[in-house]
Tab-separated table of C-alpha atoms and ligand atoms in Angstrom:
chain	number	residue	atom	x	y	z
F	1	UNK	CA	50.958	-39.063	-6.266
F	2	UNK	CA	54.544	-37.781	-6.723
F	3	UNK	CA	55.210	-35.570	-9.060
F	4	UNK	CA	55.113	-37.463	-13.551
F	5	UNK	CA	59.002	-35.881	-13.503
F	6	UNK	CA	59.435	-37.928	-10.931
F	7	UNK	CA	57.940	-41.243	-12.294
F	8	UNK	CA	59.478	-39.693	-15.912
F	9	UNK	CA	63.649	-39.403	-13.768
F	10	UNK	CA	63.040	-43.144	-12.566
F	11	UNK	CA	61.990	-45.023	-15.981
F	12	UNK	CA	65.085	-43.761	-17.832
F	13	UNK	CA	67.172	-43.801	-14.621
F	14	UNK	CA	66.189	-47.889	-15.416
F	15	UNK	CA	66.003	-47.523	-19.358
F	16	UNK	CA	70.211	-45.940	-19.047
F	17	UNK	CA	71.005	-49.089	-16.261
F	18	UNK	CA	70.019	-51.577	-18.896
F	19	UNK	CA	70.899	-50.023	-22.184
F	20	UNK	CA	68.797	-51.336	-24.944
F	21	UNK	CA	65.377	-53.964	-25.589
F	22	UNK	CA	61.794	-53.685	-24.236
F	23	UNK	CA	60.993	-53.103	-20.489
F	24	UNK	CA	57.769	-55.117	-19.737
F	25	UNK	CA	56.341	-54.189	-16.165
F	26	UNK	CA	53.090	-55.895	-15.366
F	27	UNK	CA	50.820	-54.667	-12.763
F	28	UNK	CA	48.830	-56.794	-10.909
F	29	UNK	CA	45.551	-58.426	-12.128
F	30	UNK	CA	42.343	-57.192	-9.239
F	31	UNK	CA	42.028	-60.515	-6.982
F	32	UNK	CA	39.362	-62.782	-7.046
F	33	UNK	CA	36.634	-63.928	-10.159
F	34	UNK	CA	34.913	-61.172	-11.835
F	35	UNK	CA	34.067	-58.048	-12.485
F	36	UNK	CA	33.113	-56.701	-8.938
F	37	UNK	CA	36.890	-57.889	-7.753
F	38	UNK	CA	36.857	-54.004	-7.020
F	39	UNK	CA	35.172	-54.354	-3.866
F	40	UNK	CA	38.409	-56.681	-2.825
F	41	UNK	CA	41.698	-54.455	-1.670
F	42	UNK	CA	43.687	-54.409	-4.653
F	43	UNK	CA	47.517	-54.529	-3.983
F	44	UNK	CA	49.249	-53.295	-7.024
F	45	UNK	CA	52.591	-54.683	-8.092
F	46	UNK	CA	55.266	-52.888	-6.345
F	47	UNK	CA	57.878	-51.717	-9.486
F	48	UNK	CA	55.082	-51.476	-11.688
F	49	UNK	CA	53.856	-48.682	-8.852
F	50	UNK	CA	57.384	-47.485	-8.666
F	51	UNK	CA	57.610	-47.036	-11.637
F	52	UNK	CA	54.591	-46.092	-13.028
F	53	UNK	CA	52.655	-44.809	-10.646
F	54	UNK	CA	49.089	-46.018	-11.954
F	55	UNK	CA	47.439	-48.638	-8.944
F	56	UNK	CA	44.540	-49.942	-11.252
F	57	UNK	CA	44.863	-53.787	-12.187
F	58	UNK	CA	44.573	-54.977	-15.334
F	59	UNK	CA	47.744	-52.329	-15.660
F	60	UNK	CA	51.446	-52.685	-17.918
F	61	UNK	CA	54.090	-50.525	-18.695
F	62	UNK	CA	56.778	-50.606	-22.183
F	63	UNK	CA	60.234	-49.099	-21.752
F	64	UNK	CA	62.320	-48.506	-25.183
F	65	UNK	CA	65.206	-49.021	-22.789
F	66	UNK	CA	67.401	-47.378	-25.814
F	67	UNK	CA	65.410	-44.150	-25.943
F	68	UNK	CA	64.307	-44.110	-22.695
F	69	UNK	CA	60.247	-43.544	-23.814
F	70	UNK	CA	57.386	-45.571	-21.748
F	71	UNK	CA	53.981	-46.546	-23.068
F	72	UNK	CA	50.983	-47.418	-20.400
F	73	UNK	CA	48.353	-50.164	-20.996
F	74	UNK	CA	45.464	-50.323	-18.916
F	75	UNK	CA	41.503	-49.931	-19.214
F	76	UNK	CA	39.146	-47.713	-21.088
F	77	UNK	CA	35.412	-47.748	-19.319
F	78	UNK	CA	32.899	-48.910	-21.333
F	79	UNK	CA	29.788	-48.963	-20.722
F	80	UNK	CA	29.460	-51.666	-17.379
F	81	UNK	CA	32.648	-49.986	-15.977
F	82	UNK	CA	30.195	-47.203	-15.437
F	83	UNK	CA	27.010	-48.665	-14.643
F	84	UNK	CA	28.832	-51.062	-11.493
F	85	UNK	CA	32.023	-48.178	-10.774
F	86	UNK	CA	30.358	-44.700	-11.793
F	87	UNK	CA	32.239	-42.050	-14.282
F	88	UNK	CA	36.449	-43.263	-14.781
F	89	UNK	CA	37.805	-40.713	-16.706
F	90	UNK	CA	39.767	-42.548	-20.105
F	91	UNK	CA	43.127	-44.281	-19.863
F	92	UNK	CA	44.862	-41.134	-21.025
F	93	UNK	CA	43.712	-39.181	-18.527
F	94	UNK	CA	44.328	-41.705	-15.860
F	95	UNK	CA	47.756	-42.244	-17.416
F	96	UNK	CA	48.418	-38.178	-17.383
F	97	UNK	CA	50.469	-38.054	-13.878
F	98	UNK	CA	52.955	-40.263	-14.530
F	99	UNK	CA	53.930	-38.297	-17.201
F	100	UNK	CA	53.987	-41.589	-20.110
F	101	UNK	CA	54.186	-41.056	-24.195
F	102	UNK	CA	51.432	-42.427	-25.003
F	103	UNK	CA	49.067	-45.415	-23.577
F	104	UNK	CA	47.589	-48.609	-25.196
F	105	UNK	CA	44.853	-50.565	-24.497
F	106	UNK	CA	45.846	-53.512	-22.685
F	107	UNK	CA	44.565	-55.976	-24.930
F	108	UNK	CA	47.193	-54.979	-27.304
F	109	UNK	CA	49.803	-55.888	-25.188
F	110	UNK	CA	50.633	-59.552	-26.295
F	111	UNK	CA	50.247	-58.213	-30.058
F	112	UNK	CA	52.605	-55.040	-29.766
F	113	UNK	CA	55.407	-57.574	-27.119
F	114	UNK	CA	55.504	-60.169	-30.727
F	115	UNK	CA	57.460	-57.184	-32.787
F	116	UNK	CA	59.374	-56.348	-29.868
F	117	UNK	CA	62.867	-57.466	-29.857
F	118	UNK	CA	64.246	-58.463	-26.274
F	119	UNK	CA	61.630	-58.060	-24.108
F	120	UNK	CA	62.843	-57.997	-20.652
F	121	UNK	CA	60.903	-58.337	-17.243
F	122	UNK	CA	60.945	-59.689	-14.515
F	123	UNK	CA	59.483	-63.024	-12.908
F	124	UNK	CA	57.688	-62.933	-10.670
F	125	UNK	CA	57.747	-65.105	-7.313
F	126	UNK	CA	53.650	-65.133	-7.085
F	127	UNK	CA	51.993	-67.589	-9.451
F	128	UNK	CA	48.995	-65.281	-11.391
F	129	UNK	CA	51.443	-63.683	-12.334
F	130	UNK	CA	53.731	-65.930	-14.084
F	131	UNK	CA	50.158	-67.003	-15.780
F	132	UNK	CA	50.047	-63.556	-16.985
F	133	UNK	CA	53.607	-63.651	-18.514
F	134	UNK	CA	52.597	-66.564	-19.755
F	135	UNK	CA	50.126	-64.831	-21.424
F	136	UNK	CA	51.106	-62.376	-22.800
F	137	UNK	CA	55.009	-62.862	-23.786
F	138	UNK	CA	54.602	-66.791	-23.905
F	139	UNK	CA	55.832	-69.301	-22.671
F	140	UNK	CA	59.283	-70.330	-24.379
F	141	UNK	CA	60.415	-66.808	-26.622
F	142	UNK	CA	63.980	-66.982	-26.579
F	143	UNK	CA	63.769	-63.526	-26.724
F	144	UNK	CA	61.883	-62.974	-23.282
F	145	UNK	CA	64.820	-64.432	-20.952
F	146	UNK	CA	67.576	-62.342	-22.645
F	147	UNK	CA	68.668	-59.425	-19.983
F	148	UNK	CA	66.122	-60.299	-17.624
F	149	UNK	CA	68.896	-60.812	-14.537
F	150	UNK	CA	70.103	-57.409	-15.898
F	151	UNK	CA	66.373	-55.791	-15.658
F	152	UNK	CA	65.695	-57.338	-11.961
F	153	UNK	CA	70.139	-55.612	-10.844
F	154	UNK	CA	68.881	-52.586	-12.704
F	155	UNK	CA	65.520	-52.485	-10.604
F	156	UNK	CA	67.045	-53.571	-7.036
F	157	UNK	CA	69.865	-51.386	-8.011
F	158	UNK	CA	67.667	-47.819	-7.919
F	159	UNK	CA	64.141	-49.132	-5.578
F	160	UNK	CA	67.490	-49.626	-2.845
F	161	UNK	CA	69.139	-46.335	-2.985
F	162	UNK	CA	65.232	-44.240	-1.424
F	163	UNK	CA	65.144	-40.530	-2.479
F	164	UNK	CA	64.304	-37.757	-0.110
F	165	UNK	CA	60.362	-37.884	-1.257
F	166	UNK	CA	59.902	-40.956	-0.216
F	167	UNK	CA	61.905	-41.085	2.869
F	168	UNK	CA	59.179	-38.487	3.008
F	169	UNK	CA	56.883	-40.744	2.375
F	170	UNK	CA	57.726	-44.085	5.132
F	171	UNK	CA	57.886	-41.106	7.668
F	172	UNK	CA	54.550	-40.324	7.468
F	173	UNK	CA	53.707	-43.931	7.303
F	174	UNK	CA	55.842	-44.255	10.745
F	175	UNK	CA	53.843	-41.758	12.525
F	176	UNK	CA	50.825	-42.828	11.258
F	177	UNK	CA	52.081	-46.132	12.913
F	178	UNK	CA	52.493	-44.942	16.518
F	179	UNK	CA	49.467	-43.211	17.123
F	180	UNK	CA	48.514	-47.393	16.543
F	181	UNK	CA	51.417	-48.402	18.648
F	182	UNK	CA	50.418	-45.783	21.043
F	183	UNK	CA	46.587	-46.696	20.762
F	184	UNK	CA	47.891	-50.982	22.213
F	185	UNK	CA	49.918	-50.001	24.201
F	186	UNK	CA	46.592	-47.247	26.899
F	187	UNK	CA	44.115	-50.093	25.598
F	188	UNK	CA	46.044	-52.852	26.758
F	189	UNK	CA	45.294	-54.613	30.357
F	190	UNK	CA	44.437	-57.772	31.552
F	191	UNK	CA	41.313	-59.980	30.957
F	192	UNK	CA	40.537	-58.344	27.865
F	193	UNK	CA	41.547	-60.381	24.552
F	194	UNK	CA	43.802	-59.914	21.940
F	195	UNK	CA	41.099	-58.880	19.423
F	196	UNK	CA	39.720	-56.224	22.109
F	197	UNK	CA	43.490	-54.689	21.222
F	198	UNK	CA	43.278	-55.012	16.984
F	199	UNK	CA	39.448	-53.464	17.100
F	200	UNK	CA	40.899	-50.643	18.353
F	201	UNK	CA	43.596	-50.050	17.060
F	202	UNK	CA	41.716	-51.222	13.667
F	203	UNK	CA	39.071	-48.409	14.364
F	204	UNK	CA	41.323	-45.172	14.968
F	205	UNK	CA	43.096	-46.511	11.546
F	206	UNK	CA	40.036	-46.905	9.499
F	207	UNK	CA	38.411	-43.570	10.878
F	208	UNK	CA	41.226	-41.525	8.772
F	209	UNK	CA	41.531	-44.027	5.783
F	210	UNK	CA	44.437	-45.853	7.145
F	211	UNK	CA	45.656	-48.593	5.559
F	212	UNK	CA	47.357	-51.529	7.317
F	213	UNK	CA	50.949	-52.471	5.634
F	214	UNK	CA	50.428	-56.078	6.843
F	215	UNK	CA	48.201	-58.260	8.606
F	216	UNK	CA	49.055	-56.833	12.341
F	217	UNK	CA	50.936	-59.428	14.953
F	218	UNK	CA	49.134	-58.090	18.579
F	219	UNK	CA	49.989	-61.241	21.009
F	220	UNK	CA	51.096	-62.484	23.903
F	221	UNK	CA	52.868	-65.711	22.343
F	222	UNK	CA	55.190	-63.346	21.204
F	223	UNK	CA	57.506	-66.163	20.643
F	224	UNK	CA	55.309	-67.658	17.613
F	225	UNK	CA	57.257	-65.134	15.115
F	226	UNK	CA	54.659	-63.715	12.291
F	227	UNK	CA	51.600	-65.313	14.695
F	228	UNK	CA	48.499	-64.769	13.048
F	229	UNK	CA	45.800	-65.044	15.689
F	230	UNK	CA	43.887	-62.458	18.227
F	231	UNK	CA	42.322	-64.780	20.053
F	232	UNK	CA	44.192	-64.599	23.548
F	233	UNK	CA	43.494	-63.499	26.323
F	234	UNK	CA	45.793	-61.141	27.754
F	235	UNK	CA	46.187	-62.684	31.384
F	236	UNK	CA	48.088	-60.427	34.113
F	237	UNK	CA	52.151	-60.401	34.009
F	238	UNK	CA	52.490	-61.567	29.650
F	239	UNK	CA	54.169	-59.834	27.629
F	240	UNK	CA	52.215	-58.190	24.108
F	241	UNK	CA	54.275	-57.737	21.579
F	242	UNK	CA	53.137	-55.494	18.836
F	243	UNK	CA	54.741	-56.143	15.566
F	244	UNK	CA	52.397	-53.708	13.104
F	245	UNK	CA	51.930	-50.744	10.481
F	246	UNK	CA	50.112	-48.454	8.444
F	247	UNK	CA	51.177	-47.317	4.953
F	248	UNK	CA	51.339	-43.830	3.984
F	249	UNK	CA	48.622	-42.521	0.816
F	250	UNK	CA	51.627	-43.455	-1.915
F	251	UNK	CA	51.494	-46.701	-0.880
F	252	UNK	CA	54.618	-46.651	0.975
F	253	UNK	CA	54.937	-48.982	4.178
F	254	UNK	CA	56.550	-49.161	7.782
F	255	UNK	CA	57.338	-51.955	10.292
F	256	UNK	CA	57.116	-51.377	13.953
F	257	UNK	CA	57.656	-53.575	16.215
F	258	UNK	CA	57.152	-52.701	20.527
F	259	UNK	CA	56.992	-55.230	23.334
F	260	UNK	CA	54.912	-53.754	27.041
F	261	UNK	CA	53.692	-55.812	29.456
F	262	UNK	CA	50.204	-55.857	29.965
F	263	UNK	CA	49.722	-55.400	33.887
F	264	UNK	CA	51.411	-51.962	32.844
F	265	UNK	CA	54.670	-52.845	34.652
F	266	UNK	CA	57.818	-55.338	33.439
F	267	UNK	CA	58.557	-57.624	35.870
F	268	UNK	CA	62.477	-57.169	36.813
F	269	UNK	CA	63.354	-60.751	34.359
F	270	UNK	CA	61.756	-59.510	31.608
F	271	UNK	CA	63.336	-56.115	32.153
F	272	UNK	CA	66.383	-58.119	32.006
F	273	UNK	CA	65.527	-59.514	28.730
F	274	UNK	CA	64.041	-56.263	27.341
F	275	UNK	CA	67.225	-54.203	27.511
F	276	UNK	CA	69.378	-56.457	26.461
F	277	UNK	CA	67.457	-56.488	22.915
F	278	UNK	CA	66.757	-53.026	23.576
F	279	UNK	CA	70.763	-52.497	24.046
F	280	UNK	CA	71.257	-54.938	20.842
F	281	UNK	CA	68.651	-53.097	18.965
F	282	UNK	CA	70.738	-49.090	19.967
F	283	UNK	CA	74.400	-51.265	19.165
F	284	UNK	CA	73.383	-52.604	15.200
F	285	UNK	CA	71.442	-48.509	14.921
F	286	UNK	CA	74.629	-47.088	16.447
F	287	UNK	CA	77.320	-49.529	14.137
F	288	UNK	CA	74.755	-49.218	10.714
F	289	UNK	CA	76.658	-46.798	8.307
F	290	UNK	CA	77.516	-46.822	4.302
F	291	UNK	CA	80.131	-49.815	4.142
F	292	UNK	CA	79.348	-52.703	7.113
F	293	UNK	CA	78.237	-55.698	5.794
F	294	UNK	CA	74.270	-56.486	7.392
F	295	UNK	CA	75.199	-59.813	8.655
F	296	UNK	CA	77.489	-59.088	10.125
F	297	UNK	CA	75.028	-56.316	12.109
F	298	UNK	CA	72.917	-59.587	12.874
F	299	UNK	CA	76.405	-61.065	14.315
F	300	UNK	CA	75.937	-57.690	16.967
F	301	UNK	CA	73.199	-58.575	17.449
F	302	UNK	CA	72.887	-62.532	18.801
F	303	UNK	CA	76.285	-61.716	20.169
F	304	UNK	CA	74.730	-58.683	22.047
F	305	UNK	CA	71.627	-61.095	22.959
F	306	UNK	CA	73.712	-64.176	24.148
F	307	UNK	CA	75.979	-61.936	26.284
F	308	UNK	CA	72.659	-60.785	27.764
F	309	UNK	CA	71.230	-64.146	28.399
F	310	UNK	CA	74.392	-65.008	30.054
F	311	UNK	CA	73.635	-62.172	32.919
F	312	UNK	CA	70.145	-64.542	34.127
F	313	UNK	CA	72.341	-67.542	33.814
F	314	UNK	CA	70.797	-69.015	30.497
F	315	UNK	CA	74.241	-68.646	28.407
F	316	UNK	CA	77.731	-68.575	29.493
F	317	UNK	CA	81.018	-69.410	27.175
F	318	UNK	CA	82.677	-67.120	24.711
F	319	UNK	CA	79.729	-64.988	22.734
F	320	UNK	CA	81.817	-65.262	20.427
F	321	UNK	CA	82.396	-68.718	19.054
F	322	UNK	CA	79.225	-69.869	19.875
F	323	UNK	CA	77.075	-67.140	17.896
F	324	UNK	CA	79.857	-68.004	14.871
F	325	UNK	CA	78.631	-71.474	15.421
F	326	UNK	CA	75.070	-70.659	15.599
F	327	UNK	CA	74.017	-71.444	19.538
F	328	UNK	CA	72.457	-67.614	19.684
F	329	UNK	CA	69.812	-68.564	16.934
F	330	UNK	CA	67.905	-70.492	19.146
F	331	UNK	CA	67.433	-67.073	21.387
F	332	UNK	CA	66.618	-64.564	18.081
F	333	UNK	CA	65.894	-67.578	14.117
F	334	UNK	CA	65.065	-64.562	12.436
F	335	UNK	CA	67.286	-61.974	10.351
F	336	UNK	CA	68.315	-59.207	12.088
F	337	UNK	CA	66.851	-56.965	8.729
F	338	UNK	CA	65.323	-55.811	5.799
F	339	UNK	CA	64.822	-53.787	2.875
F	340	UNK	CA	61.789	-51.257	3.322
F	341	UNK	CA	60.464	-49.772	0.569
F	342	UNK	CA	56.771	-49.691	-1.268
F	343	UNK	CA	57.239	-53.429	0.334
F	344	UNK	CA	57.121	-54.073	4.104
F	345	UNK	CA	59.922	-56.583	2.559
F	346	UNK	CA	61.031	-54.021	0.060
F	347	UNK	CA	61.850	-56.132	-3.738
F	348	UNK	CA	61.423	-59.182	-2.251
F	349	UNK	CA	58.734	-60.281	-5.506
F	350	UNK	CA	61.107	-59.768	-7.391
F	351	UNK	CA	62.903	-62.748	-5.089
F	352	UNK	CA	64.134	-61.866	-1.872
F	353	UNK	CA	68.223	-63.518	-2.924
F	354	UNK	CA	68.168	-60.496	-5.368
F	355	UNK	CA	67.672	-58.426	-3.004
F	356	UNK	CA	69.249	-59.616	-0.079
F	357	UNK	CA	72.876	-60.488	-1.467
F	358	UNK	CA	75.628	-60.540	-4.155
F	359	UNK	CA	78.486	-62.531	-5.954
F	360	UNK	CA	80.583	-61.142	-2.578
F	361	UNK	CA	77.563	-61.617	-0.133
F	362	UNK	CA	76.517	-65.518	0.190
F	363	UNK	CA	73.201	-66.656	1.573
F	364	UNK	CA	74.577	-68.730	5.159
F	365	UNK	CA	73.139	-72.608	5.005
F	366	UNK	CA	73.270	-71.978	8.813
F	367	UNK	CA	69.921	-72.154	11.480
F	368	UNK	CA	68.701	-68.968	12.208
F	369	UNK	CA	71.216	-66.711	9.851
F	370	UNK	CA	69.471	-68.117	6.726
F	371	UNK	CA	66.726	-66.520	7.752
F	372	UNK	CA	68.655	-62.952	7.062
F	373	UNK	CA	66.976	-61.176	4.385
F	374	UNK	CA	69.229	-58.483	3.034
F	375	UNK	CA	73.129	-59.416	4.371
F	376	UNK	CA	74.940	-57.106	2.209
F	377	UNK	CA	76.532	-54.356	2.571
F	378	UNK	CA	74.434	-50.885	3.346
F	379	UNK	CA	75.034	-48.022	1.197
F	380	UNK	CA	73.606	-44.627	1.228
F	381	UNK	CA	69.692	-44.091	0.713
F	382	UNK	CA	69.050	-47.831	2.392
F	383	UNK	CA	65.912	-47.994	4.129
F	384	UNK	CA	65.854	-51.001	6.662
F	385	UNK	CA	64.174	-52.762	9.284
F	386	UNK	CA	66.861	-53.227	12.620
F	387	UNK	CA	64.285	-56.142	14.381
F	388	UNK	CA	66.339	-57.508	17.085
F	389	UNK	CA	64.334	-60.175	19.382
F	390	UNK	CA	64.819	-62.672	21.646
F	391	UNK	CA	62.032	-65.505	21.878
F	392	UNK	CA	61.465	-68.291	23.960
F	393	UNK	CA	60.829	-71.496	22.406
F	394	UNK	CA	59.226	-74.746	24.036
F	395	UNK	CA	59.516	-76.763	21.249
F	396	UNK	CA	62.912	-75.579	20.014
F	397	UNK	CA	64.485	-75.304	23.878
F	398	UNK	CA	63.026	-79.520	23.770
F	399	UNK	CA	64.248	-80.626	20.414
F	400	UNK	CA	68.167	-78.355	20.894
F	401	UNK	CA	67.826	-79.685	24.917
F	402	UNK	CA	66.795	-84.149	23.123
F	403	UNK	CA	70.544	-83.266	21.350
F	404	UNK	CA	72.076	-81.581	23.748
F	405	UNK	CA	72.229	-79.059	20.622
F	406	UNK	CA	75.355	-76.929	21.851
F	407	UNK	CA	74.923	-77.516	25.365
F	408	UNK	CA	78.355	-76.339	26.090
F	409	UNK	CA	77.184	-72.011	25.422
F	410	UNK	CA	73.543	-72.841	27.064
F	411	UNK	CA	72.003	-73.809	30.464
F	412	UNK	CA	69.088	-76.416	29.669
F	413	UNK	CA	68.321	-76.170	32.993
F	414	UNK	CA	67.721	-72.419	33.862
F	415	UNK	CA	65.951	-71.872	30.679
F	416	UNK	CA	63.248	-73.926	31.059
F	417	UNK	CA	62.651	-71.670	34.194
F	418	UNK	CA	62.103	-68.951	30.731
F	419	UNK	CA	59.367	-71.571	28.594
F	420	UNK	CA	56.119	-68.801	29.738
F	421	UNK	CA	58.071	-65.783	29.167
F	422	UNK	CA	56.829	-65.428	25.039
F	423	UNK	CA	59.158	-63.245	23.318
F	424	UNK	CA	60.346	-59.307	22.417
F	425	UNK	CA	60.977	-57.518	19.599
F	426	UNK	CA	61.863	-54.108	19.082
F	427	UNK	CA	61.599	-52.827	15.920
F	428	UNK	CA	62.203	-49.567	14.564
F	429	UNK	CA	63.080	-47.958	10.743
F	430	UNK	CA	66.698	-47.177	9.945
F	431	UNK	CA	67.858	-44.729	6.725
F	432	UNK	CA	71.257	-45.363	6.208
F	433	UNK	CA	73.044	-41.674	5.583
F	434	UNK	CA	76.782	-40.838	4.507
F	435	UNK	CA	77.571	-40.114	8.372
F	436	UNK	CA	75.684	-42.621	9.716
F	437	UNK	CA	71.903	-43.586	10.026
F	438	UNK	CA	68.574	-42.437	11.557
F	439	UNK	CA	65.452	-43.474	12.757
F	440	UNK	CA	62.592	-42.099	10.850
F	441	UNK	CA	59.974	-41.377	12.072
F	442	UNK	CA	58.982	-39.777	15.600
F	443	UNK	CA	60.217	-41.727	18.431
F	444	UNK	CA	57.613	-43.857	19.331
F	445	UNK	CA	58.142	-44.846	23.303
F	446	UNK	CA	61.315	-47.697	23.410
F	447	UNK	CA	63.457	-47.448	26.665
F	448	UNK	CA	61.683	-49.578	29.899
F	449	UNK	CA	60.676	-46.051	31.150
F	450	UNK	CA	59.285	-44.632	28.375
F	451	UNK	CA	57.726	-47.899	27.458
F	452	UNK	CA	55.895	-48.344	31.409
F	453	UNK	CA	54.549	-43.959	30.714
F	454	UNK	CA	52.824	-45.576	27.277
F	455	UNK	CA	51.101	-48.498	29.291
F	456	UNK	CA	49.912	-46.341	31.860
X	501	LIG	N1	56.003	-57.378	9.756
X	501	LIG	C1	56.913	-58.407	9.725
X	501	LIG	C2	58.278	-58.251	9.871
X	501	LIG	O1	58.826	-57.503	10.690
X	501	LIG	O2	59.729	-58.623	9.249
X	502	LIG	MN1	60.417	-56.066	9.802
X	503	LIG	MN1	58.057	-56.336	11.850
């Protein structure tokens, strides 16, 4: 864990930004139903973890925004816990590393809140959390909504700027992730299944006690953006797309994608598409710095991809106009990247739009661009992904061809040669610094030569 002072400083900073009232941060309940739930993996609510640290179900914290003092609510072990889970220290001991000013049993929380004025809490996008909030705060307490937006903005402002110790955690997560990617590249070969490779990676991660940041995407059908299945047998000539990452010990994520040839050598056409995506990523990383709009980085990636596909005869015409009208979304219907931290899509449990947009930068409704999770200006201290991709999605190609959508810029006859291509995505984790940006973690094979060497 970080030092107690770090958690105290985080709570004090939050209190100062909010200024007045009682801040309620709830941890998650255990996953399913009853007592033995702990045998299921537990994931803590990330703002609670950020400000209070305790990685246990049935916990909550209150911060007095006027004074910055904090109380941790939790569970003291009873004889049942001891029978089922062994000797657990009392809450006061478990809370001590996080520097709180006091501890209270969870059962007192609702009553304590009844005595508090101006309670602020974060509405959750998760239904069970909404239920928890209803249990402890009540549904229609007029004070409960007051200041909620102020609290959301304060949490997003603080968590968006990563401190040196958070950067270290993200680097640790990324270096673990590098191991998994190298294993996948070395293990992949024609004739085995995607699941064979996933099992090899997971076996290594498990041997270190490393936990996945999210279920890995490992597929020869990379055009399915979040393909969760690992059932395909991989054939000679296909591309494997691997979007997978591990957590650091303190629960910080990474989020890395590499795409590589199943047989170890890119074909000329695969090389061309891959190099285009790599050019997009390189251009975006080079241009990313404080003050730049991430929505413009999205445009830069799309423009690079549209122009690169021009060399293959798939696109033609004015790339600026084609991208502005939305034609390049056929090839990259997702966003260029998102914030990353304790969450892979950092803070988005609070609400994606609060994290990625503000009163100056409003989310676009255009197909493709509407999936950009982070559109606002970059700031010194942000950590985000840069993940351009180029996909050939047969159903989408057919739909656009039938409608002759953007036919002035897209050569559908040529495009149909790519129906079996799959997709390429290259994703790294980038730290915005005062002078520009830096890719976090040890270098993971990325150029065509590096990837082919790692696959050998
Ligand atoms: N791994 C999910 C994403 O790249 O956003
Ligand atoms: Mn990502
Ligand atoms: Mn990813």
